[in-house]
Coordinates of C-alpha atoms in Angstrom, one line a residue:
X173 CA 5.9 -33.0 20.8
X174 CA 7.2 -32.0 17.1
X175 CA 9.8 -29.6 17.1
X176 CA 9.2 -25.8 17.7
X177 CA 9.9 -24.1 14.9
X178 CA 10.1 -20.4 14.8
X179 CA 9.8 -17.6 11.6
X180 CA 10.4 -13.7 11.2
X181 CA 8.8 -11.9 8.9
X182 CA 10.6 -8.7 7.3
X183 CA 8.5 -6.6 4.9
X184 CA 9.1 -4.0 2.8
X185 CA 7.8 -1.7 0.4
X186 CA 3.6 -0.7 -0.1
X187 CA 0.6 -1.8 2.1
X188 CA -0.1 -4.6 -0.4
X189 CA 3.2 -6.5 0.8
X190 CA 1.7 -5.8 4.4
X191 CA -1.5 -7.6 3.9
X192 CA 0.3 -10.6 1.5
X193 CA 3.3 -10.8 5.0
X194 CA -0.1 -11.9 7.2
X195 CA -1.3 -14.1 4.9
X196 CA 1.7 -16.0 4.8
X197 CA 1.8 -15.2 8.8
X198 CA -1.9 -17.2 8.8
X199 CA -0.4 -20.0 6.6
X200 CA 2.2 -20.6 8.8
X201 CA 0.7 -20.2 11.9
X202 CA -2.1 -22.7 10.8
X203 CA 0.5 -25.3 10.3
X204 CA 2.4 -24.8 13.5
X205 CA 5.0 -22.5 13.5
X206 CA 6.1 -19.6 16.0
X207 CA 5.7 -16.7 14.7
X208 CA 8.7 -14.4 16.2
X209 CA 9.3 -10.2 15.6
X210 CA 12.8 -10.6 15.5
X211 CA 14.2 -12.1 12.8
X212 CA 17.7 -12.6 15.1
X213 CA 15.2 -14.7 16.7
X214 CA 13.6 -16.7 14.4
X215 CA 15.0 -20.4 12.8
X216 CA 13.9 -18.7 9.4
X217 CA 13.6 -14.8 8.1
X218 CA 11.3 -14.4 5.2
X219 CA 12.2 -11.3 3.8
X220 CA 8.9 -10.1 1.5
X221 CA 10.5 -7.6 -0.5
X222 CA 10.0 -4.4 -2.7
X223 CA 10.4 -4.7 -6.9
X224 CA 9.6 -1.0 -7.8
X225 CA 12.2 0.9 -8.5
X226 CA 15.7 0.5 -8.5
X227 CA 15.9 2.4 -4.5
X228 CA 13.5 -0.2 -3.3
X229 CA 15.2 -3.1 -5.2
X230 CA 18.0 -2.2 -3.3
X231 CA 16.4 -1.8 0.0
X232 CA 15.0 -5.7 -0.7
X233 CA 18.7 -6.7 -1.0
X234 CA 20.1 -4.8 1.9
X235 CA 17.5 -6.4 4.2
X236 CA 18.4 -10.0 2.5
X237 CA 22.0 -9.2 3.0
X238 CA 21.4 -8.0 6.8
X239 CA 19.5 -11.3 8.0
X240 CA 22.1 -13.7 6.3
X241 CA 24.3 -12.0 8.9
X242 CA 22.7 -13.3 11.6
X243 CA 23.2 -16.4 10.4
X244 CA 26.8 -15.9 11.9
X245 CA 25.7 -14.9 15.1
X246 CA 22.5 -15.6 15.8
X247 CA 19.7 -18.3 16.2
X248 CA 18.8 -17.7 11.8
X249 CA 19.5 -20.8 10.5
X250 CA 18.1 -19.6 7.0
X251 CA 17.1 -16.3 5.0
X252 CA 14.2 -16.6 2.5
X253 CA 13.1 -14.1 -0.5
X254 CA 9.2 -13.6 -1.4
X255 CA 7.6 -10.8 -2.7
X256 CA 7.4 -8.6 -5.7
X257 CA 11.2 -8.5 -6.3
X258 CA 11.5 -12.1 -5.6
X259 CA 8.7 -12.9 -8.4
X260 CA 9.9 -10.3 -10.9
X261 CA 13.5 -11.9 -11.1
X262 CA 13.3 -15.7 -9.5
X263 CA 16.6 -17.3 -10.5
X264 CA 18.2 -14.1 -11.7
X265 CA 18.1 -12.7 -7.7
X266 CA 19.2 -16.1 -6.6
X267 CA 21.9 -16.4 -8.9
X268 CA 23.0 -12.8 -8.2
X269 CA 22.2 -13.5 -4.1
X270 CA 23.7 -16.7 -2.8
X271 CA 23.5 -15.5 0.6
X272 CA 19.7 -16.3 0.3
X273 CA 18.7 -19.7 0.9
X274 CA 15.6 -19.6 -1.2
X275 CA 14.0 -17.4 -3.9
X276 CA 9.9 -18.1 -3.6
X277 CA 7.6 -16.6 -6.1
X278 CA 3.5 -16.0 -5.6
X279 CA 2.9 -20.1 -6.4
X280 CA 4.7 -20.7 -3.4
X281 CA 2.6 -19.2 -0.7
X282 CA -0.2 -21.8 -0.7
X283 CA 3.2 -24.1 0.2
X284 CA 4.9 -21.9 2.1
X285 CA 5.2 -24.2 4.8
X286 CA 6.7 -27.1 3.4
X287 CA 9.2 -25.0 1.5
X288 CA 10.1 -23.2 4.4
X289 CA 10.9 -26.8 6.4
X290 CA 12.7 -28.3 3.4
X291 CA 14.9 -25.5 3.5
X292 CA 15.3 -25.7 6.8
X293 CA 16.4 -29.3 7.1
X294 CA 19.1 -28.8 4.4
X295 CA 17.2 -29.5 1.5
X296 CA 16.9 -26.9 -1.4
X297 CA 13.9 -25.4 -3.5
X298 CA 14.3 -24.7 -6.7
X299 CA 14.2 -20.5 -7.0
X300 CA 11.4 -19.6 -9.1
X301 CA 10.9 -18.7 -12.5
X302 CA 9.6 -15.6 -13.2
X303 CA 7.3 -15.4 -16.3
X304 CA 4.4 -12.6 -17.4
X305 CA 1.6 -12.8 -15.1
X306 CA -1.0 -11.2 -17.2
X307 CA -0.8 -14.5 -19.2
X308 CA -1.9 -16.2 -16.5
X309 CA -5.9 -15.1 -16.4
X310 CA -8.3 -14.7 -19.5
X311 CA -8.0 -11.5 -21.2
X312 CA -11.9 -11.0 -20.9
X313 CA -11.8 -9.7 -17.0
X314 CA -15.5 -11.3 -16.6
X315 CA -14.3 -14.9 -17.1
X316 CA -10.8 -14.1 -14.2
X317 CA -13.4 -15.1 -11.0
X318 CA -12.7 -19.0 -12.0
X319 CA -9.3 -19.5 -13.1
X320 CA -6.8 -21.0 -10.6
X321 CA -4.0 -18.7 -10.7
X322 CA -2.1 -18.0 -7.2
X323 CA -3.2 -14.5 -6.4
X324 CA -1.5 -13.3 -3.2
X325 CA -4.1 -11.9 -1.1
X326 CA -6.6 -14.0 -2.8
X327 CA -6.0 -17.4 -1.4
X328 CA -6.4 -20.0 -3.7
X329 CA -9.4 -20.7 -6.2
X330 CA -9.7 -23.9 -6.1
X331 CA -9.7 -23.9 -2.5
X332 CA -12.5 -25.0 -0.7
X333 CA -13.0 -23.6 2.8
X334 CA -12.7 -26.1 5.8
X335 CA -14.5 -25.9 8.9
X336 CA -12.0 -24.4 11.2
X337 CA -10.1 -27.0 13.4
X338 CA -10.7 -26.8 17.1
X339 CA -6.9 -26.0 18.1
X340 CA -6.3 -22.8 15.6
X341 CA -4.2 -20.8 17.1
X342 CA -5.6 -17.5 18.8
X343 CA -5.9 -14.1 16.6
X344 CA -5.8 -16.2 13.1
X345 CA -8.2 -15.7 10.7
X346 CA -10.0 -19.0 9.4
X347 CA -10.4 -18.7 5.4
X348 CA -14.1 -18.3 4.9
X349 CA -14.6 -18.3 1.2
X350 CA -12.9 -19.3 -2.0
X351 CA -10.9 -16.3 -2.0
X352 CA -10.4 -15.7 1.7
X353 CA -6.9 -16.6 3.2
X354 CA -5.7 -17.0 6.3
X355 CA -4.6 -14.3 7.8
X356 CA -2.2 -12.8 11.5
X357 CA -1.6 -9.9 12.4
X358 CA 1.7 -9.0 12.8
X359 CA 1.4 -6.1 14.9
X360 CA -1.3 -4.1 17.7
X361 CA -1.7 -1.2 15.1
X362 CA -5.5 -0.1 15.3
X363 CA -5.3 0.3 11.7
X364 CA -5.3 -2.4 9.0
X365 CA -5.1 -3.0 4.9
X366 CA -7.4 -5.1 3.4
X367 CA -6.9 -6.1 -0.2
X368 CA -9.8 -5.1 -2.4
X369 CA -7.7 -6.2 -5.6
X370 CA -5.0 -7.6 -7.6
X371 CA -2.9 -7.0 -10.3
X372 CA -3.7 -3.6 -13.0
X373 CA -4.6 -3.4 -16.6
X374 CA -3.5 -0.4 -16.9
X375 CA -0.9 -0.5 -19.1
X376 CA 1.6 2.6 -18.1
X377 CA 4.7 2.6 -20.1
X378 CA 6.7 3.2 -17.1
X379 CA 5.5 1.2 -15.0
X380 CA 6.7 -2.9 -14.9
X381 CA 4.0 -4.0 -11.8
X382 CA 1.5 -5.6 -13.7
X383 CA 3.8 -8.0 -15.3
X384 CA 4.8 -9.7 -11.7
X385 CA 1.6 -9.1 -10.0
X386 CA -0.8 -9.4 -13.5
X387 CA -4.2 -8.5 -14.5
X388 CA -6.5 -6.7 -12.2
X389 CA -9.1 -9.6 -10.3
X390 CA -11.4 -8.0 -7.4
X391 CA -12.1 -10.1 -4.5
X392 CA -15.9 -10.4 -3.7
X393 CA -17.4 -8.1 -1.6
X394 CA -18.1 -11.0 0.9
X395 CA -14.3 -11.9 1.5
X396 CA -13.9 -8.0 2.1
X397 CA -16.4 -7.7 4.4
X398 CA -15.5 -11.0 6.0
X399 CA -11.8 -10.1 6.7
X400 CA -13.1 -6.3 7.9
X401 CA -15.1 -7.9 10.5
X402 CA -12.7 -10.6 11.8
X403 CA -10.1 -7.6 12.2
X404 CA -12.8 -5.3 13.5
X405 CA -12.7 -8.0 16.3
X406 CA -9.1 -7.9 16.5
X407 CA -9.6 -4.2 17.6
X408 CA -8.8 -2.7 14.0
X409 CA -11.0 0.6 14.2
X410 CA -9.6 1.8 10.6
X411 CA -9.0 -0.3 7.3
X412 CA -7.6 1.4 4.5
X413 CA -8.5 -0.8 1.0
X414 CA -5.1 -1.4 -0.8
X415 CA -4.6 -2.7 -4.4
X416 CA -2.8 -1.2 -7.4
X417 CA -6.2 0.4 -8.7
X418 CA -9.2 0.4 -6.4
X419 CA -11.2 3.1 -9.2
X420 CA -11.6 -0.8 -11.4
X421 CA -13.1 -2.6 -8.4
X422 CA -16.0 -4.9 -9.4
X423 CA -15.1 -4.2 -13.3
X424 CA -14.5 -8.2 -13.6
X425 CA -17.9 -8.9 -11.1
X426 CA -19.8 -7.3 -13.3
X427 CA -20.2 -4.1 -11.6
X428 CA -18.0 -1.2 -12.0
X429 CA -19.9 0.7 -9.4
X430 CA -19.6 -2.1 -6.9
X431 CA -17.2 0.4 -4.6
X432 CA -20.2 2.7 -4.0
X433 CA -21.8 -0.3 -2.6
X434 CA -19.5 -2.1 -0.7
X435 CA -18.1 1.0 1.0
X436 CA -21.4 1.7 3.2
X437 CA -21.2 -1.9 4.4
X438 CA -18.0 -1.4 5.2
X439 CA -18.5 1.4 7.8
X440 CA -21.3 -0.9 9.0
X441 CA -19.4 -3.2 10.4
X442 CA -19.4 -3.2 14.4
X443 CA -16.6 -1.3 15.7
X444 CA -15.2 0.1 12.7
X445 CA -14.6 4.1 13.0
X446 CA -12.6 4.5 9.9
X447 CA -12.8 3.5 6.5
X448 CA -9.7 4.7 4.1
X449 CA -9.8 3.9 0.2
X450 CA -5.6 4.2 -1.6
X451 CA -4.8 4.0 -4.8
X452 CA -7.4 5.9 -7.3
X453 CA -6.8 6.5 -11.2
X454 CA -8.1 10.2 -12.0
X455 CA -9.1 9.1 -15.0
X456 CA -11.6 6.9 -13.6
X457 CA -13.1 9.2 -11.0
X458 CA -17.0 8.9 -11.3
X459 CA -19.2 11.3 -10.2
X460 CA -21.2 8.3 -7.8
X461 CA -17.7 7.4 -6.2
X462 CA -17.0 11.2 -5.5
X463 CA -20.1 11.7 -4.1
X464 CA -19.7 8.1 -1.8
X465 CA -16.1 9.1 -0.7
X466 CA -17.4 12.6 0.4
X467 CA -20.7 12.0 2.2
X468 CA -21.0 8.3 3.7
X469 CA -20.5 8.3 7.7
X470 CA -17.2 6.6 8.6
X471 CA -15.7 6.4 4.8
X472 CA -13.3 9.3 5.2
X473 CA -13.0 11.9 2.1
X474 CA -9.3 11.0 1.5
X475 CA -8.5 10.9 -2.6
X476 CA -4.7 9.3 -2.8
X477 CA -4.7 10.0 -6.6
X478 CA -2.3 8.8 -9.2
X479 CA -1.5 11.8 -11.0
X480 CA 1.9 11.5 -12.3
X481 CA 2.3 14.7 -14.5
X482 CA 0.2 16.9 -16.0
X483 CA 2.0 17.8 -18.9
X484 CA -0.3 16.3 -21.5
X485 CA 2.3 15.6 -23.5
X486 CA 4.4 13.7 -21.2
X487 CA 1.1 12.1 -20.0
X488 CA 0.6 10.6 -23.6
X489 CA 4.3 9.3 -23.4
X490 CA 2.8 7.8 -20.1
X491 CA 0.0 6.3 -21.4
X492 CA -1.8 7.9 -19.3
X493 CA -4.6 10.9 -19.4
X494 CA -5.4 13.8 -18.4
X495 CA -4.2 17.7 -18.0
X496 CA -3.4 20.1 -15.8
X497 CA -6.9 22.1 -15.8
X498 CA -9.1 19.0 -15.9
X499 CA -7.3 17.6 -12.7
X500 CA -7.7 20.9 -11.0
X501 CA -11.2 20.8 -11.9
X502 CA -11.6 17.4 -10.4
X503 CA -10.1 18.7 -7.6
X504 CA -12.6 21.6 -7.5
X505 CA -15.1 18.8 -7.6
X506 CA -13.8 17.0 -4.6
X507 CA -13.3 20.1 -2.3
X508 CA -17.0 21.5 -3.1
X509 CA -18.7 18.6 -1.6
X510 CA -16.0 18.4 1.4
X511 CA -13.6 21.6 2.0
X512 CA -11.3 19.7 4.2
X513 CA -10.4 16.8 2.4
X514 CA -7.5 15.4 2.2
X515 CA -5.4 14.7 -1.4
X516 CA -1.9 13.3 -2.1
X517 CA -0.5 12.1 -5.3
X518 CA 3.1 10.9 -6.9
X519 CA 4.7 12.5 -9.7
X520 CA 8.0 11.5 -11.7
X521 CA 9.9 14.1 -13.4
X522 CA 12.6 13.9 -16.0
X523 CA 10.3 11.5 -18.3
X524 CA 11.6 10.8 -21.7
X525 CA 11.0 13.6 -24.0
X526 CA 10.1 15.9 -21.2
X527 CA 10.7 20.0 -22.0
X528 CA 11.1 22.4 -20.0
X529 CA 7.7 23.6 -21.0
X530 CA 6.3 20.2 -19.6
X531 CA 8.3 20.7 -16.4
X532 CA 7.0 24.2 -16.2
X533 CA 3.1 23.0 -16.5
X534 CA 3.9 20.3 -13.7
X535 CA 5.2 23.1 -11.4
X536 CA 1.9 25.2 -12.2
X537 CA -0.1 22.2 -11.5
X538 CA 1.0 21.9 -8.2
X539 CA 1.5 25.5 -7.4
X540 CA -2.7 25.4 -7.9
X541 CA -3.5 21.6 -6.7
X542 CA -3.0 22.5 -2.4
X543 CA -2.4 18.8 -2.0
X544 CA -2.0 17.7 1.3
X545 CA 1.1 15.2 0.4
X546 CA 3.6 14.9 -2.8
X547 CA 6.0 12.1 -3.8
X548 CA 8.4 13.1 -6.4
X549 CA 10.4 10.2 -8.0
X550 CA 13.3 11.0 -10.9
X551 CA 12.5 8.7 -14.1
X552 CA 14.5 5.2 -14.3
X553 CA 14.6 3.0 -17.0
X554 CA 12.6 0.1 -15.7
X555 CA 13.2 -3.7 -16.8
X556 CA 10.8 -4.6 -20.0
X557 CA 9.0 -1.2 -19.9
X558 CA 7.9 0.3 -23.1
X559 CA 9.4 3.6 -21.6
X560 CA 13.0 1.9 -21.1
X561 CA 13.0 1.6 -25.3
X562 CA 11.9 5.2 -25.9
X563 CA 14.5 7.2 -27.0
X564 CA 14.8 10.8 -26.2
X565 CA 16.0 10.1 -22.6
X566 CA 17.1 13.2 -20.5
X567 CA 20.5 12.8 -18.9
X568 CA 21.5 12.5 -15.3
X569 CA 21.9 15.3 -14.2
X570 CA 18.9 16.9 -15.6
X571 CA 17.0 14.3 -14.3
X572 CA 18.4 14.9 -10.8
X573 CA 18.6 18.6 -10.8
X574 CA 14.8 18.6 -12.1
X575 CA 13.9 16.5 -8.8
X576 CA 15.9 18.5 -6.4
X577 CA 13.9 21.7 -7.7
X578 CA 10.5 19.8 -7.2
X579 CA 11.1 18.4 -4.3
X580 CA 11.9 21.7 -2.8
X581 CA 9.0 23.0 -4.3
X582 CA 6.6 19.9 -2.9
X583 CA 8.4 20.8 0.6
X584 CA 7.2 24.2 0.7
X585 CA 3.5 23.5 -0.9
X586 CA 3.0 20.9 1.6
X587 CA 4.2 23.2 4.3
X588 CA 1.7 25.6 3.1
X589 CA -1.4 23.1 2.9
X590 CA -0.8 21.9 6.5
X591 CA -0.5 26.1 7.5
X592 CA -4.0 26.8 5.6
X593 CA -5.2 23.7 8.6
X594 CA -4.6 25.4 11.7
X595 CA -7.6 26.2 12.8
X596 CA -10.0 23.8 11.2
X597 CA -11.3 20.6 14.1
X598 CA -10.2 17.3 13.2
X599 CA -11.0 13.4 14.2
X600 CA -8.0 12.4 15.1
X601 CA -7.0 8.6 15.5
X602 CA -4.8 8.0 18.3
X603 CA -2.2 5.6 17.4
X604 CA 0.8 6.0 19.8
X605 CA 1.4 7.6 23.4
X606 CA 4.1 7.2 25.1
X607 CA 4.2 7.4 28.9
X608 CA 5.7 10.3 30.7
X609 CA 7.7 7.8 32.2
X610 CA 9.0 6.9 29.4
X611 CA 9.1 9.8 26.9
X612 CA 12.2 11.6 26.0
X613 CA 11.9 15.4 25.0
X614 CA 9.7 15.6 21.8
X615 CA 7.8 12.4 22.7
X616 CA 4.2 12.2 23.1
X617 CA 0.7 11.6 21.9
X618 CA 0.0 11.5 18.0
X619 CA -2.5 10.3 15.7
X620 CA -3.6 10.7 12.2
X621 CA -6.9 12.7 10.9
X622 CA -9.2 11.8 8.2
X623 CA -6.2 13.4 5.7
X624 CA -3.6 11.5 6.6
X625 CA -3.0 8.1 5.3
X626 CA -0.8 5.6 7.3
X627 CA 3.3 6.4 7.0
X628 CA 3.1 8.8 4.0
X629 CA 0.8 12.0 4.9
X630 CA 2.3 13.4 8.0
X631 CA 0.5 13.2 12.1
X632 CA -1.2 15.0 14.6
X633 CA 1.4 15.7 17.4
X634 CA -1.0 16.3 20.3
X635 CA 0.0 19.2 22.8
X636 CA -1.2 16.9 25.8
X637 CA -1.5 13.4 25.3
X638 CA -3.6 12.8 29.1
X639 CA -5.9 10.4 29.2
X640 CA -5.5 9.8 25.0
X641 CA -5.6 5.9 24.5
X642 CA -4.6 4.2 21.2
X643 CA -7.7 3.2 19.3
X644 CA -9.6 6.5 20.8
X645 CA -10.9 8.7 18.2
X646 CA -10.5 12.6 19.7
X647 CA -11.7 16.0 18.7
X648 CA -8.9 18.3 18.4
X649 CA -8.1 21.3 17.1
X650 CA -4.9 22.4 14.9
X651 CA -3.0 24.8 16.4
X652 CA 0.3 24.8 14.6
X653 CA 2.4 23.0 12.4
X654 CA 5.9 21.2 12.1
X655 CA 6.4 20.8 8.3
X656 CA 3.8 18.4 6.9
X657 CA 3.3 17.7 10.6
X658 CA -0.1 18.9 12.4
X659 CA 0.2 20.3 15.9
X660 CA -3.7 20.2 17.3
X661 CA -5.2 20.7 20.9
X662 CA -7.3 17.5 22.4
X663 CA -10.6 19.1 22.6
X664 CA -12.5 16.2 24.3
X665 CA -12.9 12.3 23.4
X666 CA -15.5 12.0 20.7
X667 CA -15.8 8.1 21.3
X668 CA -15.9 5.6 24.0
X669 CA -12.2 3.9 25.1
X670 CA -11.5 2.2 21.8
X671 CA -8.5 -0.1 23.5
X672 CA -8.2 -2.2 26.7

């Protein structure tokens, strides 16, 4: 028998590093190896980090730094980087990190095996070299479909799909078009990503991610549906649709409105309850995707929208578009064909050039807005950003006493969205209980409604978790709140037993 072999893999950072982690999981489990949760365990830990910002970058090396230790005293025999940061600086993080025994950029995953294994047996892989990845696929986004350009996510191009061998392992998902990888699952969660998209050509002055992920490519409506059903089977009941801009889907099939399509096939599909859409540009809002993301059974009216600012000045600086009245007036939009849903956006303050009377019109725009979650990020100079050359910068401790003020303020607004809640009935997803048995004080039932994205838009804390099952959907009702937090009453099960 060969050897067993045995891999961790550590992920950080967005949804989109969630869904490329169990692609590589599919790779590697296709080609034999264990796939263990413990990197302590595990002959290798793949860490598949975070490029960002600066607080992720160093989150990425932490996590390097904290598997090369087990290397000392445990059964890691090596430590691998992927990921964004890993592809944005190649041999520069390998130089800087010679705890890490390799530094693998996006061409590497259709590989990943036999990189893996050479490092393994002592052998060394040259760290990659990072380059612009917007070069990499034809400026005209119609003529993307057919170039062969590792897109992580994506699979291959030039891949053909094989018939699936008789001995693939259990839960892996065979690649069953062009585009379509293999994919594990890494956890029992009843909710999953699915990549819709790649890359963004968008071209933000602050922002450095399409130059290490590239231009935006959608993947075909058939791959998506393909992958929902497969983890519809793996008793997924939500899938949220990640990529860095899901408002351009289609632009590059020839179909700009091809989200209002696909999404009603995707609440279709047998057994899925939920259907989540992340990452929409404002200034792409259409009327037809409003009225899709607010009235279609199963696609829940959930707008995660990149605001930034809403000084329009600072939004020019940006790039970007947009004011303060005609966002509220899209919002106006959104909550007159569905009052309850749910809105959260980002922000940065402390922008280059940024007055006070900027910084004032953010703080009225959110003071209006009643969004349901806020992330509010101090401005960093970013590596080969536009913004990183503008002069005009605000100082430190501007920036940082700016930030402190709006994060108090998002605190309270927050506070006061999940307050104006109590009340109102919600489907709520149940996602963890924890046996009586088990449960210290505090511990219990919760779940996430229609409102609440995955890890960044607060739970449902039930008051009685009996007889609540993860993978149930449940009618409860909000009777209180603990921050961002929703406290609701089960009010009877609205579904059939969702999980064995």
């Amino acid at each position: 028998m060969p050897e067993r072999r045995t891999v961790a893999l550590v992920t950080l950072g967005c949804a989109r590093n969630e869904v490329d982690s169990e692609e590589l999981a599919g790779r590697l489990a296709a080609d034999g190896w264990e796939l263990v949760e413990d990197a302590a365990d595990a002959d290798v830990a793949v860490v598949n980090t975070c490029g960002f910002v600066e607080a992720a970058k160093k989150d990425s090396v932490d996590a390097l730094l904290e598997a090369n230790d087990l290397k000392d005293h445990g059964k890691t025999q090596a430590v691998v980087a992927v990921g964004c940061m890993a592809e944005r600086y190649g041999k520069e993080l390998a130089e800087a990190l010679p705890e890490a025994d390799g530094v693998l950029g996006f061409d590497d995953y259709a590989d990943i095996s036999n990189r893996l294994q050479t490092i393994l047996n002592g052998g060394s892989v040259e760290a990659h070299t990072p380059r612009d990845r917007r070069k990499l696929l034809p400026i005209s986004p119609a003529e993307r479909q057919s170039a062969d350009v590792a897109l992580p996510g994506h699979a291959q191009a030039a891949e053909e799909p094989a018939p699936a061998p008789d001995d693939l392992p259990d839960g892996l998902a065979p690649a069953s078009g062009p585009r379509a990888p293999l994919r594990r699952r890494l956890d029992k969660s009843p909710v999953a990503s699915v990549k819709l998209a790649s890359g963004c050509d968008r071209r933000c002055s602050f922002c450095a991610i399409p130059s290490f992920r590239g231009s935006f490519i959608s993947r075909r409506p058939s791959d998506v549906l393909g992958e929902t059903r497969w983890l519809a089977e793996q008793g997924v009941k939500e899938v949220m649709l990640v990529s860095e801009n899901n408002t351009s889907y289609g632009k590059d099939l020839g179909d700009i409105r091809l989200l209002e399509t696909l999404l009603p096939e995707l609440a279709a599909v047998d057994g899925i309850e939920r259907v989540r859409v992340s990452y929409l540009q404002p200034a792409e809002m259409r009327p037809g995707l409003i009225d899709v993301l607010t009235s279609t059974p199963k696609v829940v009216p959930y707008f995660d929208l990149s605001f930034q600012h809403s000084a329009p000045d600072v939004l020019r600086a940006m790039r970007r578009f947009g004011d303060t009245d005609r966002f509220l007036e899209l919002l106006d939009t959104i909550r007159s064909k569905a009052p309850q849903a749910g809105v959260r956006s980002n922000f940065i303050v402390g922008f280059p050039g940024e007055k006070e009377s900027d910084f004032a019109e953010l703080e009225r725009f959110l003071t209006h807005a009643r969004l349901d979650a806020i992330g509010v990020f101090g401005y960093s100079d970013e590596d080969g950003t536009e913004a990183a050359g503008y002069e005009d910068k605000l100082d430190e401790d501007t920036i940082a006493e700016r930030l402190a003020h709006m994060q108090r303020l998002a605190e309270e607004l927050t506070s006061q969205r999940a307050e104006e809640r109590i009340g109102e009935t919600l489907e709520v997803l149940v996602e963890t209980v924890v046996p009586l048995d088990e449960a210290e004080e505090g511990e219990g039932a919760y779940g996430r409604a229609a409102h609440q994205a995955p890890e960044t838009d607060g739970q449902v804390v039930f008051t009685d978790g009996a007889g609540l099952v993860p993978g149930r959907i449940v009618t409860a009702k909000v009777v209180g709140t603990l921050g961002v937090d929703l406290v609701a009453e089960p009010l009877g099960v609205e579904l059939e037993e969702a999980a064995g």
